[in-house]
Short mmCIF file of C-alpha atoms in Angstrom, two decimals:
data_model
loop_
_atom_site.label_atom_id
_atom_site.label_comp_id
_atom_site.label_asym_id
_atom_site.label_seq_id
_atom_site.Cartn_x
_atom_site.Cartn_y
_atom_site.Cartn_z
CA UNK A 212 0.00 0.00 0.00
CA UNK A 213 1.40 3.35 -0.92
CA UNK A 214 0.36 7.29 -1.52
CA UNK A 215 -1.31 7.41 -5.21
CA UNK A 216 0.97 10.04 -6.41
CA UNK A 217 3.46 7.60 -5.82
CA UNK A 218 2.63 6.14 -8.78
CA UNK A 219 3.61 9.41 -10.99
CA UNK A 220 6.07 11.47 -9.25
CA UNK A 221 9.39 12.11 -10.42
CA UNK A 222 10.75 11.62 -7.03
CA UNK A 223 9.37 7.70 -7.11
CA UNK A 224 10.42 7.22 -10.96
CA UNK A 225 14.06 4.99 -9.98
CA UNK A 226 11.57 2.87 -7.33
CA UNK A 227 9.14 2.20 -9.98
CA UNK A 228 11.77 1.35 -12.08
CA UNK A 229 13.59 -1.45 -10.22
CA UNK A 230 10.12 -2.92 -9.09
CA UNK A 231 8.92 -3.36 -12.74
CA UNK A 232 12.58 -4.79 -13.69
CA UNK A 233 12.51 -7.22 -10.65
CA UNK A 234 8.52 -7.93 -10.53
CA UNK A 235 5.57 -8.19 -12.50
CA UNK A 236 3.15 -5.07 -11.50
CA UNK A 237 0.04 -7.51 -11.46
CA UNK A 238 -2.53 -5.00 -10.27
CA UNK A 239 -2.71 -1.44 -9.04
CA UNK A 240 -6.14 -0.53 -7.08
CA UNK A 241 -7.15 3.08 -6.34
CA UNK A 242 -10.90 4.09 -4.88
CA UNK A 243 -11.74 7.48 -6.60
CA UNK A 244 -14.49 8.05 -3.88
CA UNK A 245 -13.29 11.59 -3.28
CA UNK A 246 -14.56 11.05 0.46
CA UNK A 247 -13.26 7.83 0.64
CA UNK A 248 -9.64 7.84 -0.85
CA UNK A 249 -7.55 6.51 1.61
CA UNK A 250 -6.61 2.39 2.73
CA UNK A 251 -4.97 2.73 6.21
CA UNK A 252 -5.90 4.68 9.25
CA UNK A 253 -4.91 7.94 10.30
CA UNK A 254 -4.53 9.22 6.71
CA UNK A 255 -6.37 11.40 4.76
CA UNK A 256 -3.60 11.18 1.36
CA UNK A 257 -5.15 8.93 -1.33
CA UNK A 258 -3.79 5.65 -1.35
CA UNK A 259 -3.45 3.06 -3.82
CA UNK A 260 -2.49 -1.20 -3.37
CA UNK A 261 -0.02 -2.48 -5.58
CA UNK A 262 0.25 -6.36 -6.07
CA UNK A 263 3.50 -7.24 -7.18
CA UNK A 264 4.57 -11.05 -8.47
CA UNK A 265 7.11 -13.08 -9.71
CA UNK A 266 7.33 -13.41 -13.63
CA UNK A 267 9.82 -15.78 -14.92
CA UNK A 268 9.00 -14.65 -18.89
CA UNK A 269 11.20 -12.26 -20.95
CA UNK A 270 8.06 -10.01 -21.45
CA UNK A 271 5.52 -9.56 -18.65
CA UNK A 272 1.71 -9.09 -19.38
CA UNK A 273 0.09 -5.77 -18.90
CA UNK A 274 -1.32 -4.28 -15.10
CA UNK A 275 -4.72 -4.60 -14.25
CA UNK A 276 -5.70 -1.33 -13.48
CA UNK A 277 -8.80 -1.21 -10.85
CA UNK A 278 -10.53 1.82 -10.31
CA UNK A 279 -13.21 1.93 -7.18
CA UNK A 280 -16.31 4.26 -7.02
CA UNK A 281 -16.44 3.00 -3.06
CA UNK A 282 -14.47 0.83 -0.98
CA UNK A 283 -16.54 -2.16 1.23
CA UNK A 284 -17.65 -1.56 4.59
CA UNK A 285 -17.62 -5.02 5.83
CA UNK A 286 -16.71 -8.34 5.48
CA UNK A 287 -19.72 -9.23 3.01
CA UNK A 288 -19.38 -6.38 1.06
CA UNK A 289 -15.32 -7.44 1.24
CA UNK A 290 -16.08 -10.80 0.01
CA UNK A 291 -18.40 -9.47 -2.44
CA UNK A 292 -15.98 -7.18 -3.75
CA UNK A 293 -13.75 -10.31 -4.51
CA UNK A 294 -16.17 -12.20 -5.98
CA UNK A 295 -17.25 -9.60 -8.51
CA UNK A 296 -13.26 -8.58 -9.62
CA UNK A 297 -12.05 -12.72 -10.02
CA UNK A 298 -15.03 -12.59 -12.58
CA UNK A 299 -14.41 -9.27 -14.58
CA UNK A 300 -11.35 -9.74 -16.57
CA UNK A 301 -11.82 -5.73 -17.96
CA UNK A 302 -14.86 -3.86 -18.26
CA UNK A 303 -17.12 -2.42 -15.77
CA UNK A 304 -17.42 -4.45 -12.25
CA UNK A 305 -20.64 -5.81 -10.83
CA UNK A 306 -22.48 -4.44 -8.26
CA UNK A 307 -21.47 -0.55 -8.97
CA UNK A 308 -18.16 -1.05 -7.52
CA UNK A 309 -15.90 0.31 -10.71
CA UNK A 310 -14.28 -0.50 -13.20
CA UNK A 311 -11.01 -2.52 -14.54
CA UNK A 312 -8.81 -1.48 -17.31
CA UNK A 313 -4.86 -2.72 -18.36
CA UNK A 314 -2.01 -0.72 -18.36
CA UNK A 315 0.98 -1.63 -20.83
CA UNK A 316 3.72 -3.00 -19.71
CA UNK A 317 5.82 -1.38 -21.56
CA UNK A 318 4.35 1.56 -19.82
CA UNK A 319 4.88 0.40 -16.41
CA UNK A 320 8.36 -0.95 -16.97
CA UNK A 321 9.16 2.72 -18.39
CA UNK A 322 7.83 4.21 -15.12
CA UNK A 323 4.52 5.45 -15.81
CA UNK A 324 2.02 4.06 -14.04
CA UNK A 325 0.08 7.31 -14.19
CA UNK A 326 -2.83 5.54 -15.25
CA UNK A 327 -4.04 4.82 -11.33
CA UNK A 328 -4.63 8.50 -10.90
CA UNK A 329 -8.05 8.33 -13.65
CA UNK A 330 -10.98 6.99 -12.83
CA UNK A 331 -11.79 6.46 -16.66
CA UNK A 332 -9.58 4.15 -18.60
CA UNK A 333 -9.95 6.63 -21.89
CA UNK A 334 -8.84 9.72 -19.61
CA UNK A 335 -5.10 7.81 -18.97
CA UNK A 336 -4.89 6.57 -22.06
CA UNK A 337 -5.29 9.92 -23.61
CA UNK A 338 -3.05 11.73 -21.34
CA UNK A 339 -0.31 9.53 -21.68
CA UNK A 340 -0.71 9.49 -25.81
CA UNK A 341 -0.58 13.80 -25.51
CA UNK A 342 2.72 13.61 -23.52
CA UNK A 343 4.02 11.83 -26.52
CA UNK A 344 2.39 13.82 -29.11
CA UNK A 345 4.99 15.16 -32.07
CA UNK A 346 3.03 18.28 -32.26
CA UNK A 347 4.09 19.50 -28.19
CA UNK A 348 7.25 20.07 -27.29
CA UNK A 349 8.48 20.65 -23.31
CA UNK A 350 7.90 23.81 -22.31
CA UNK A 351 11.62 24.25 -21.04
CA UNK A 352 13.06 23.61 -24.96
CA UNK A 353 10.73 26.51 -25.87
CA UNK A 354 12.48 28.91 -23.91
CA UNK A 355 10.40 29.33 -20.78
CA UNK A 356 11.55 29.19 -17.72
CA UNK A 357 9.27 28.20 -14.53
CA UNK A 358 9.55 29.65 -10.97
CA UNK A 359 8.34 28.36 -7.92
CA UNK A 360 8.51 32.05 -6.37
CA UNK A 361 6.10 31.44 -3.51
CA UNK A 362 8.23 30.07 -0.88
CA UNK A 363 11.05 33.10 -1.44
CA UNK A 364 7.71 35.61 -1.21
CA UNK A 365 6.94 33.75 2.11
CA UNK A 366 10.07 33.92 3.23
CA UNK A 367 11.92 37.34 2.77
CA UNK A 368 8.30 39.60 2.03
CA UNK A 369 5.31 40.01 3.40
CA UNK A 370 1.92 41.64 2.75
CA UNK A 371 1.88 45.72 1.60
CA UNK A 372 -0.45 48.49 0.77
CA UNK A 373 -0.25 49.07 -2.85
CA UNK A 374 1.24 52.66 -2.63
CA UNK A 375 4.20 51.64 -0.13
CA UNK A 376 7.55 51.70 -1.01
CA UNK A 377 9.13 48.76 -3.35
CA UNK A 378 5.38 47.27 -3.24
CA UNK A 379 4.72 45.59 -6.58
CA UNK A 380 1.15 43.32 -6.99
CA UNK A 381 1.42 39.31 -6.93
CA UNK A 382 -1.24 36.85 -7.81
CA UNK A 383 -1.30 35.23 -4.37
CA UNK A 384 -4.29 33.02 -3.55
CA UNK A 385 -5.26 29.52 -5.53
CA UNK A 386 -9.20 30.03 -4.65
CA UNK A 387 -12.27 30.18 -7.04
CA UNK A 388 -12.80 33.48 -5.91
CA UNK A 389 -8.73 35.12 -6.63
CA UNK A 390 -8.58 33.87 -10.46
CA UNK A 391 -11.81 33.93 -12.18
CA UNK A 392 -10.39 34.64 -15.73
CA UNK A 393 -7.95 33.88 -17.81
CA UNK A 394 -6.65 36.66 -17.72
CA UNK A 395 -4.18 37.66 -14.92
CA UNK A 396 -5.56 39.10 -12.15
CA UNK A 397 -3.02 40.48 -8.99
CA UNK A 398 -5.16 40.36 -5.67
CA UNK A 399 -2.54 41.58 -2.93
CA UNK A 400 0.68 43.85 -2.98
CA UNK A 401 3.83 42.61 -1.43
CA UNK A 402 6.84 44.21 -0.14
CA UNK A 403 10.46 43.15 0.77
CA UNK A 404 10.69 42.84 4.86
CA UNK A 405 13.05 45.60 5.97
CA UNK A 406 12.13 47.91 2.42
CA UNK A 407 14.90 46.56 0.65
CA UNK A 408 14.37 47.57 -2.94
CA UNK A 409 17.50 45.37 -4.21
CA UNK A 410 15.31 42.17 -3.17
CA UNK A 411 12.10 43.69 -4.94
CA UNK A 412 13.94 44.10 -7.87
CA UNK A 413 15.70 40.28 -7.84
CA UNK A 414 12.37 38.98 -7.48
CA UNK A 415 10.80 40.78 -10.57
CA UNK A 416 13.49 39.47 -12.54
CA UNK A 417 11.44 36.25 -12.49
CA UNK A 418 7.79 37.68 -13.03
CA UNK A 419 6.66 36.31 -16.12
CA UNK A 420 3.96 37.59 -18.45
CA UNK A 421 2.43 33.57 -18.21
CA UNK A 422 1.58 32.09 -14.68
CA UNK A 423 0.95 28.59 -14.18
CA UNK A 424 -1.13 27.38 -10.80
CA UNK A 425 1.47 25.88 -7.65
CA UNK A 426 -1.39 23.69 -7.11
CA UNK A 427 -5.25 24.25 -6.37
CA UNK A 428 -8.60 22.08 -5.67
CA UNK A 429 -9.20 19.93 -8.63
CA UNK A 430 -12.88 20.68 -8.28
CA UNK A 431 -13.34 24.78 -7.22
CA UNK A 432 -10.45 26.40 -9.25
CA UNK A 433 -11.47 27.42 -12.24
CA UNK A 434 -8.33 28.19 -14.20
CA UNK A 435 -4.73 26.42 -14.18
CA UNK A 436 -3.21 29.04 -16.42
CA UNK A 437 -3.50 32.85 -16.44
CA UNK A 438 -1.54 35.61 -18.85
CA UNK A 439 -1.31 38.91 -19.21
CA UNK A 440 0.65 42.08 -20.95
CA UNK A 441 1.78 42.80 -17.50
CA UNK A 442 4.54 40.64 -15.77
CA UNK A 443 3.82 38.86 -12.42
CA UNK A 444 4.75 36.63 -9.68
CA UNK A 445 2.70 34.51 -7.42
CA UNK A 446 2.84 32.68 -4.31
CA UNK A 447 0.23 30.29 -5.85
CA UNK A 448 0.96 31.20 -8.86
CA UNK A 449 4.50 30.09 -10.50
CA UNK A 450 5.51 32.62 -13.15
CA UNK A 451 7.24 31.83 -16.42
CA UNK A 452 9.50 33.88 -17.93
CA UNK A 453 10.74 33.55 -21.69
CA UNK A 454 7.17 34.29 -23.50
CA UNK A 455 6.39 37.14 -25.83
CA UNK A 456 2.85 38.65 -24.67
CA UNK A 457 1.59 36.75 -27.31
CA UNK A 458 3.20 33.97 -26.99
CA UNK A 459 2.23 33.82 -23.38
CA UNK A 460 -2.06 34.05 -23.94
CA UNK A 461 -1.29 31.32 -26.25
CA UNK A 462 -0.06 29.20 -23.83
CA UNK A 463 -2.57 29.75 -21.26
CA UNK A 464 -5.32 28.95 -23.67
CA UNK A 465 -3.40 25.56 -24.53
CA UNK A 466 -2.93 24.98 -20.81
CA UNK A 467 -6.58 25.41 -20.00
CA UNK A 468 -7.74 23.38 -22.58
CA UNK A 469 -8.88 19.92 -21.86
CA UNK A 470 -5.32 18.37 -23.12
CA UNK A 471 -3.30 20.87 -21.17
CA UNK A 472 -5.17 20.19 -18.28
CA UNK A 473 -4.87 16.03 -18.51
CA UNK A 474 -1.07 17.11 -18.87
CA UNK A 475 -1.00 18.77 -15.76
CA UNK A 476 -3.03 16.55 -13.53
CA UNK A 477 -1.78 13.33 -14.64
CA UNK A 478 1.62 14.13 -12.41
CA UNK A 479 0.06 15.36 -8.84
CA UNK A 480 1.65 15.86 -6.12
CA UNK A 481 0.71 15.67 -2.20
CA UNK A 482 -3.79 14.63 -3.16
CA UNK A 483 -5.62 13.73 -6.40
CA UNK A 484 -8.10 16.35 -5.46
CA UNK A 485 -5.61 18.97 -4.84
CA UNK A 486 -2.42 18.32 -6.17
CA UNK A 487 0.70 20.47 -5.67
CA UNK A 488 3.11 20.96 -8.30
CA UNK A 489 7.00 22.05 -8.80
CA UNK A 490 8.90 24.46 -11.12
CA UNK A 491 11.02 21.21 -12.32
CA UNK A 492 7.45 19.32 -13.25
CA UNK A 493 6.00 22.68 -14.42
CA UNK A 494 9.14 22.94 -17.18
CA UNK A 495 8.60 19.19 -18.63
CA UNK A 496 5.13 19.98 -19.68
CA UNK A 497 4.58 19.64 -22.88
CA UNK A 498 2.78 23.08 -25.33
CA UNK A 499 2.81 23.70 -28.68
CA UNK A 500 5.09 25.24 -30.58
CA UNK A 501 3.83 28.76 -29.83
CA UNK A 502 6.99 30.44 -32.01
CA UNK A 503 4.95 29.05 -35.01
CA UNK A 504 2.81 32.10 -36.40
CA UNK A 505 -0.19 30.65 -36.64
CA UNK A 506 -0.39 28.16 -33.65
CA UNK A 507 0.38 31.44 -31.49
CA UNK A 508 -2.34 33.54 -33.90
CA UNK A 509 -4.92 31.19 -33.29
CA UNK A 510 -4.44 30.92 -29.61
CA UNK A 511 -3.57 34.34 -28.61
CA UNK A 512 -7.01 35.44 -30.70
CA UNK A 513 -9.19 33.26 -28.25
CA UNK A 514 -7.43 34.22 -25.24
CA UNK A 515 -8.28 38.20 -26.46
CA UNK A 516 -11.78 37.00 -27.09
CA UNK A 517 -12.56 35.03 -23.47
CA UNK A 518 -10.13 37.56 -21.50
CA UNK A 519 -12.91 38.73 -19.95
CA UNK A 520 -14.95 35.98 -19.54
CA UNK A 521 -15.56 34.72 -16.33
CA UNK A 522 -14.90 30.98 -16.36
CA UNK A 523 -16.85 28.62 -14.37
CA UNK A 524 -15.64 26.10 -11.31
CA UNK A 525 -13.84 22.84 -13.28
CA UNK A 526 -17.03 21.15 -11.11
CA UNK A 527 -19.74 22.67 -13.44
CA UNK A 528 -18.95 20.53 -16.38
CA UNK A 529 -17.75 20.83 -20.10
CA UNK A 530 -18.74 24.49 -20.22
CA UNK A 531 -18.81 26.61 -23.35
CA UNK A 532 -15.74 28.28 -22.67
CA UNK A 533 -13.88 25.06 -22.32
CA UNK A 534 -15.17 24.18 -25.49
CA UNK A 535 -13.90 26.96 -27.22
CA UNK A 536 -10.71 26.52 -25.85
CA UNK A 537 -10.73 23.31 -27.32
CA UNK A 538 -11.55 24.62 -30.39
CA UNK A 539 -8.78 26.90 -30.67
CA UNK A 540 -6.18 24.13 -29.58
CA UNK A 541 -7.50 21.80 -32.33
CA UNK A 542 -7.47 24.54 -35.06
CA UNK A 543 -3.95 25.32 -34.23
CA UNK A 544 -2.95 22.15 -34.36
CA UNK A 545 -5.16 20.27 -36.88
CA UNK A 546 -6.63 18.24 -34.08
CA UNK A 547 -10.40 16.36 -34.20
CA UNK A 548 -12.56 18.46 -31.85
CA UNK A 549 -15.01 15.69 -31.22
CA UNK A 550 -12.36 13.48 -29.89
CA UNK A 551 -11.07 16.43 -27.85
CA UNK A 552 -14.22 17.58 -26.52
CA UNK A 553 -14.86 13.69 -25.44
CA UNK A 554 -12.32 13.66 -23.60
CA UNK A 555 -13.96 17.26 -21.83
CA UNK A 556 -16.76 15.32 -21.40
CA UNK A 557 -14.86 12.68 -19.67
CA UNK A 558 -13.05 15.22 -17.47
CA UNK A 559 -15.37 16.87 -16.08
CA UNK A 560 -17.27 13.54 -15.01
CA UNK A 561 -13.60 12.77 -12.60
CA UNK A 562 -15.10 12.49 -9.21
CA UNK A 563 -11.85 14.75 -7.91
CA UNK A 564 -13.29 16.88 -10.64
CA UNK A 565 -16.97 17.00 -9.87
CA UNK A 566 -16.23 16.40 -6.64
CA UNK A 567 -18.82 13.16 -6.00
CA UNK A 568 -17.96 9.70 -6.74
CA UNK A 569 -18.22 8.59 -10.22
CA UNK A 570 -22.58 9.34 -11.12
CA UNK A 571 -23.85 10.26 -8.07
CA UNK A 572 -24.16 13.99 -8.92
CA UNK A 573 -27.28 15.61 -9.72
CA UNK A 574 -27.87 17.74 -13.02
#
């Protein structure tokens, strides 16, 4: 038994490694219950059993993946449980417990058993076939730059009033109610402690025009990206530097879209339903190519056009401006919008997303 995010952080990649080289990764169970996520007591991180065996072949089969909507309550229910999975081989499990997919093993032997993090099969196997995609590229090897400025905010400034001296405005909280559109919005003014301008002007050498969320609820936030004209930096928020202004609206729209987003989440740190995230893991995501003229034309023209929009809570669904997010993204890149917007449709069902276990919310 071990934390889910195990399963996809870098700092667990050698560990996954040797166990795939020396084992067979049989099965990997996860309950995406988003009130009932963890196995052992005193814990409230989500947890996830791994069943490792022997395997004397040169090529070992692929990992059942098992994905719970509830865990049992009781020894029947127990029982029950292991009735119902020793007679589904894949496909959706009796008695509305979940659902069981495979996981390659070539996958799993390469380290990425990110596929325990989805509740639906299509949502992993999607994610993992964008962070392979020839048209995206990591965001480091297109110039930008990621920093995780929050802890040296918390550390050496402090709150300010916006006319005080070597006060500059930061995009500090991660909360529905601090970022409500795409566009950048500052909501506090910091100041260096002891009104030393040298530090204020060391830390606006990293605000970047792009912003990228340090982490937020999976369900309330409404926005993982935000851009502007105007340079920030966050203590939520990491800032990027390296982008053009236009080059930096076109990213946010990619990252807000519904592939930018399965790029993002299928890495968490810390919870599923409110993951953290580093500068390092922030820098191997993978964008577009927003150099290219009209990849950044079509994407900076639909961040102009929803700037202003506000965007609703990733818990109300496949909204409108998701969709046209989507749009954007697939005209840039020649993508199918009906297979992107499925995958929407998909995403916004997540129980960390809607914030219920898998159908049990109400229209």
């Amino acid at each position: 038994m071990i934390p889910t995010t195990a399963l996809t952080n870098s700092s667990g990649l050698l560990e996954r490694l040797e166990l795939a080289r020396r084992f067979h990764i049989h099965t990997i169970l996860t309950c995406h219950n988003p009130q009932n996520v963890n196995l052992s007591q005193n814990t409230n991180i989500n947890e996830s059993i791994v069943v490792l065996r022997r395997h004397l072949g040169e090529v070992s089969p692929a990992t059942r993946i098992i994905a719970l909507d509830r865990l049992p309550t009781d020894d029947s229910e127990t029982d029950q449980l292991f009735k119902d999975l020793c007679e589904c081989e894949t496909g959706t499990l009796a008695d509305g417990w979940g659902d069981v997919s495979t996981w390659p093993a070539e996958r799993i032997q390469a380290g990425d058993w990110a596929a325990a993090v989805w509740r639906s099969p299509k949502l992993a196997q999607g994610a993992a076939r964008f962070a392979e995609h020839g048209a995206l590229g990591q965001l480091a090897a297109a110039g930008l730059s990621a920093h995780a400025t929050g802890q040296q905010l918390r550390g050496a400034f402090g709150p300010s009033a916006a006319g005080h001296v070597n006060a500059f405005p930061i995009l500090k909280s991660k909360s529905a109610d601090a970022q409500k559109t795409i566009r950048s919005t500052p909501d506090e003014h910091w100041a260096p402690k002891g009104k030393r301008k040298q530090e204020s002007l060391a830390m606006l050498e990293k605000a970047g025009r792009l912003l990228i969320t340090a982490g937020q609820d999976t369900s309330t936030g409404r926005v993982t990206s935000v851009a502007d004209d105007q340079a920030y930096v966050g203590n939520g928020w990491m800032p990027l530097t390296g982008a053009s202004p236009r080059g930096a609206k076109a990213a946010a729209v990619f990252l807000n879209s519904t592939v930018g987003r399965l790029l993002l989440m299928r890495n968490p740190g810390k919870k599923l339903n409110f993951p953290s995230y580093s500068a390092d893991a922030a820098s191997e995501l993978p964008i577009p190519d927003i150099g290219d003229q009209h990849v950044q034309t079509t994407l900076a023209d639909c961040w102009e056009a929803t700037r202003s929009e506000i965007v609703p809570q990733f818990r109300d669904g496949y909204t409108d401006i998701r969709r046209r997010w989507d749009q954007a993204v697939c005209d840039a890149l020649g993508w199918d919008i009906s297979k992107i917007a499925e995958l929407g449709e998909l995403l916004a069902k997540e129980p960390h997303v809607r914030g219920v276990a898998y159908g049990q919310w109400k229209s």
